[in-house]
XYZ file of C-alpha atoms in Angstrom:
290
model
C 0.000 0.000 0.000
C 1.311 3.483 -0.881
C -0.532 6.792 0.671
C -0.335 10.211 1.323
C -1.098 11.272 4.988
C -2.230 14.737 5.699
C -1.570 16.551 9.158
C -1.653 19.623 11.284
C -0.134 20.712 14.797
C -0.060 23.508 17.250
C 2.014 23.769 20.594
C 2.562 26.093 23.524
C 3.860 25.716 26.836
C 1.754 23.164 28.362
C -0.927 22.194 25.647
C -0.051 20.161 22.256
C -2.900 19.408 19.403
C -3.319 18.168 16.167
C -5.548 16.867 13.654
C -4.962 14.925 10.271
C -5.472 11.936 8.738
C -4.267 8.486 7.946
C -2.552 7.831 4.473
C -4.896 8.759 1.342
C -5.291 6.245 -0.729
C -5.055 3.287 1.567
C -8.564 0.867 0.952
C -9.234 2.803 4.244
C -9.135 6.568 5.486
C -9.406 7.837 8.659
C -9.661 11.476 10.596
C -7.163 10.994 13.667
C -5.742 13.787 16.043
C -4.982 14.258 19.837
C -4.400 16.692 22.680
C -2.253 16.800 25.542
C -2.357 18.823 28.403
C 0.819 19.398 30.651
C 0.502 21.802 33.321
C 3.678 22.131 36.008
C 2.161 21.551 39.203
C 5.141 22.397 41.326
C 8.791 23.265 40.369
C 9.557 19.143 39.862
C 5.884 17.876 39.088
C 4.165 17.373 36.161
C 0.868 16.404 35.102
C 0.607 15.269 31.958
C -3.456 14.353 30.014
C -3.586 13.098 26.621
C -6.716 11.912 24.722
C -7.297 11.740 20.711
C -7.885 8.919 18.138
C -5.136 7.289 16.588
C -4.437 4.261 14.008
C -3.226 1.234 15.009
C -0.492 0.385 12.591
C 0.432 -3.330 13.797
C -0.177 -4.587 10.075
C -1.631 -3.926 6.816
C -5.047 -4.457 8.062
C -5.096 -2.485 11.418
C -3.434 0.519 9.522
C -4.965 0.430 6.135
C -7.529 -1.950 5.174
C -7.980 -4.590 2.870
C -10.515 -6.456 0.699
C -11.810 -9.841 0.487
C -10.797 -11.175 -2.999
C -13.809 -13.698 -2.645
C -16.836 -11.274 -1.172
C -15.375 -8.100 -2.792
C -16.034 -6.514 1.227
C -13.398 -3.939 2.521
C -12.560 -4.203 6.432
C -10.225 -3.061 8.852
C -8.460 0.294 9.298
C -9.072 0.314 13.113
C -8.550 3.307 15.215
C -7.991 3.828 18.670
C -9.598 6.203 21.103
C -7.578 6.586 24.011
C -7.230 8.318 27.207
C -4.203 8.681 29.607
C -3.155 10.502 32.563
C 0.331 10.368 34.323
C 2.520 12.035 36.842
C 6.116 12.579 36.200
C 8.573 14.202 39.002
C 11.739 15.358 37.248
C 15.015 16.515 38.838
C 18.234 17.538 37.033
C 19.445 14.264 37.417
C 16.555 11.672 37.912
C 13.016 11.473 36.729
C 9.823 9.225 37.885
C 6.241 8.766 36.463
C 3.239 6.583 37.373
C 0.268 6.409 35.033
C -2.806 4.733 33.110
C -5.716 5.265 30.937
C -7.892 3.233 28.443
C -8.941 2.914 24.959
C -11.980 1.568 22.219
C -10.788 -0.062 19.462
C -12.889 0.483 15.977
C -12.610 -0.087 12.686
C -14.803 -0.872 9.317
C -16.360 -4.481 9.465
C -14.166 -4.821 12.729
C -15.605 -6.179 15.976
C -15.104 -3.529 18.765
C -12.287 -3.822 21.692
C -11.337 -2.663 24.827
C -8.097 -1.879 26.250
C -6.708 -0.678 29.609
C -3.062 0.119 30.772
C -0.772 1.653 33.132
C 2.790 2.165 34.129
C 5.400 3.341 36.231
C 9.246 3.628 36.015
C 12.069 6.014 35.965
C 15.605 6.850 35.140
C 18.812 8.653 36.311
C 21.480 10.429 34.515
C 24.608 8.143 34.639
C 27.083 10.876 32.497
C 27.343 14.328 31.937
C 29.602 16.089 29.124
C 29.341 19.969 29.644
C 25.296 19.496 29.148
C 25.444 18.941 25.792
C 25.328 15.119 25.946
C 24.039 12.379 28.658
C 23.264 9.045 29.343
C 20.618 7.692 31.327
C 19.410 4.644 32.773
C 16.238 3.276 33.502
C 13.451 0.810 34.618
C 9.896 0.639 33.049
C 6.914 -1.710 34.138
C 4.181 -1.878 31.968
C 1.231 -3.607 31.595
C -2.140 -3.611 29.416
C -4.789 -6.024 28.333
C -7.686 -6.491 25.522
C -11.239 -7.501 26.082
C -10.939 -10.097 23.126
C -8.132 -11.305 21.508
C -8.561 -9.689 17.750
C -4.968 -11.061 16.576
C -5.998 -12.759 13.063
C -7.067 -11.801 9.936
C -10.143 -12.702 8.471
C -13.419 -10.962 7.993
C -14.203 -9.105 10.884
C -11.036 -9.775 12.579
C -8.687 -6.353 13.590
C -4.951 -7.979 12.669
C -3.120 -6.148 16.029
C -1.731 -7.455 19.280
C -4.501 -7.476 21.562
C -3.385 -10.142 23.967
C -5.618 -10.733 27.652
C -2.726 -9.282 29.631
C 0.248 -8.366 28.816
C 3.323 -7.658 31.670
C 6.571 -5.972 31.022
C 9.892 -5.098 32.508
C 11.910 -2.911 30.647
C 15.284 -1.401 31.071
C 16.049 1.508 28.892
C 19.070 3.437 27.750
C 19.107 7.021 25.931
C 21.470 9.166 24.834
C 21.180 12.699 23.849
C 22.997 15.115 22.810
C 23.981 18.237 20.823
C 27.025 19.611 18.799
C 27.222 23.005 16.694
C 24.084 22.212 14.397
C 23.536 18.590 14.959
C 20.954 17.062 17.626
C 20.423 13.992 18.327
C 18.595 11.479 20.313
C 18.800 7.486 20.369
C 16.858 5.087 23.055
C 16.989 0.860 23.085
C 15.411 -0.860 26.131
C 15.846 -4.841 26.837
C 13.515 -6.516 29.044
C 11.628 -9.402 29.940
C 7.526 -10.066 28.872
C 4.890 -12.414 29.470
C 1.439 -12.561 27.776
C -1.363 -14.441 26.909
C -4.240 -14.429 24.962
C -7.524 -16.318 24.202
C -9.226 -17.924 21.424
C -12.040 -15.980 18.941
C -14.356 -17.040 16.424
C -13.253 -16.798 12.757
C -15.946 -14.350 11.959
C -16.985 -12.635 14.857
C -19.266 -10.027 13.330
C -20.605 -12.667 10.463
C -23.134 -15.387 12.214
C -24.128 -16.693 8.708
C -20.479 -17.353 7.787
C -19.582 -18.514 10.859
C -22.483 -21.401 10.672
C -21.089 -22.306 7.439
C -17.795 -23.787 8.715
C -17.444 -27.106 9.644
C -17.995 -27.765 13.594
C -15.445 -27.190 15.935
C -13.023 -25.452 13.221
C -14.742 -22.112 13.641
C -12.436 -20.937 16.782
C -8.848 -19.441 16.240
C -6.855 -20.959 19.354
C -5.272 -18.639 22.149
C -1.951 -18.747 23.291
C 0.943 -16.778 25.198
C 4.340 -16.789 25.916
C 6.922 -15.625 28.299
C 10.539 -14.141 26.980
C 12.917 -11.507 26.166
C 11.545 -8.469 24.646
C 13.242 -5.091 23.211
C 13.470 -2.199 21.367
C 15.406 0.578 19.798
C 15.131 4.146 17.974
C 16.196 7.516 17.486
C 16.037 10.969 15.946
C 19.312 12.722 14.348
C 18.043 16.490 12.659
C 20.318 19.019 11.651
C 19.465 22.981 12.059
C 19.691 23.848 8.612
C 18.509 27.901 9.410
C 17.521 29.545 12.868
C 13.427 28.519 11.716
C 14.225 25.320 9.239
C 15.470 22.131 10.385
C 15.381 18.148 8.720
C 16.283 15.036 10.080
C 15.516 10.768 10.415
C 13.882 9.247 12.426
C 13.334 5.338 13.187
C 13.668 2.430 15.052
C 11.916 -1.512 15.826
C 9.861 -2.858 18.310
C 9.277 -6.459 19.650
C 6.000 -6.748 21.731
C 5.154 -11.003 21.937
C 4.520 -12.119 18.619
C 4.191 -8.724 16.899
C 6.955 -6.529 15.730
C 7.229 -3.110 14.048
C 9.796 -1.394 11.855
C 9.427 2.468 11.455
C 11.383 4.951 9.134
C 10.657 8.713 8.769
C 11.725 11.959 7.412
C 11.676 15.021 9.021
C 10.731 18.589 7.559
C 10.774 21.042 10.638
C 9.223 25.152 10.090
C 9.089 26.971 13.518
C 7.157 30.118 12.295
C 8.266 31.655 15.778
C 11.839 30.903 15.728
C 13.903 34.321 15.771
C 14.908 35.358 12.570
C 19.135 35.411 13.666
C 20.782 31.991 14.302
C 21.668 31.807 18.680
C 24.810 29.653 17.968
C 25.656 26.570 18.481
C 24.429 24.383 21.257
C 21.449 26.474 21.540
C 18.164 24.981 23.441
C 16.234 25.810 20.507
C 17.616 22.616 18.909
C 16.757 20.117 21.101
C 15.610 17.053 19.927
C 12.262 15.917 22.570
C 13.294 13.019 24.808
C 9.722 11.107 24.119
């Protein structure tokens, strides 16, 4: 599939929105956006609310959309509507959150899901060069689970992860840094997972097709497994004028038996960056820690 995806953001000090949509010209299209609100509490404390609608890219299916060559029917593109709320205490030279939210899961000709989460973890700075690059170090728990397992891809069926529960034990380590023009920002965590999920009917929103199939071969079988898990990506952008700036960015993720490679390049145009460059090393080009 090849598409075109169309988008819009705006960002202050504390609040972050945008609106767009999912590639044009995939079988499916979809309006997505999201806010965030991040007020300072205190001098350390943060909260931090996001909400929106977003597509769940775990395969062709979830992200896109695809037709049945037999029945001519387009399903799939799902979306996610989500809520989340955290708190994050920050120092200089350690930071901790603790958080959670939910989500419905939608898409066309796709049987509707449930999701909940939350998390908590930290990291401290381990090095230091004259702030302009550090290293930190980190532990993340995580966990989330679906109301049905949606993990196939038939009629009706979403094609994304969507185990029962899902736990996870991460240990991550970034680097950042800065050095005349050049930012940049890399991040790979290793860990340990365990998940399971259960079984669902081949066509869960099709009783006539579903009575067609021979009995007891109408149930996908559930599963789980326990193991190492990981991850890794990062951002390099150069500052190409005080209000222009490009870059990469990319990285893979293992989550059970789904995995995800991601490429991307950036076009940057601050319309309030000053109009004289504030030398190197500037805060202006920082690359966000995410």
């Amino acid at each position: 599939m090849q598409g075109v995806a169309l988008g819009v953001s705006y960002s202050n000090r504390w609040f972050t929105g945008d609106v767009g949509s999912s590639p044009l010209g995939f079988p499916i299209t979809n309006v997505v956006g999201g806010v965030e609100f991040a007020p300072q509490l205190t001098r350390h404390l943060r909260l931090r609310i996001s909400g929106g609608r977003r597509m769940v890219t775990d395969s062709e299916l979830s992200y896109g959309g695809m037709t049945d060559p037999a029945t001519g029917r387009t399903w799939g593109g799902v979306t996610r509507i989500f809520g989340h709320g955290a708190l994050e205490y920050a120092t200089s030279s350690w930071t901790a959150y603790v958080g959670g939210g939910g989500a419905y899961l939608e898409g066309t000709d796709v049987i509707g899901n449930t999701e909940g989460e939350a998390g908590a973890g930290g990291n401290v700075k381990v090095w230091n060069l004259k702030d302009r690059q550090s290293l930190r170090v980190g532990l993340d728990l995580m966990y989330f689970g679906y109301e049905r397992n949606t993990y196939f891809f038939t009629l009706g069926q979403g094609g994304y992860f969507s185990p029962s529960a899902y736990y996870g034990a991460m240990v991550p380590v970034e680097w950042s840094g800065h050095a005349g023009r050049w930012n940049w920002f890399l991040r790979g965590e290793a860990g340990y997972q365990n998940y399971h999920g259960g079984g669902s009917a081949y066509y869960p929103r099709n009783p006539g097709l579903q009575a067609e199939l021979p009995q007891g071969r109408g149930t996908f079988g559930g599963g789980g497994a326990s193991g190492l898990a990981g991850n890794f990506g990062g951002r390099l952008v150069y500052q190409l004028t005080p209000r222009f700036r490009l870059g990469v960015n990319g990285g893979y993720t293992r989550a059970g038996s789904w995995s995800e490679a991601t490429g991307m390049l950036l076009f940057h145009y601050a319309f309030d960056a000053p109009d004289t460059a504030r030398g190197a090393g500037s805060s202006r080009l920082s690359v966000d820690e995410d």
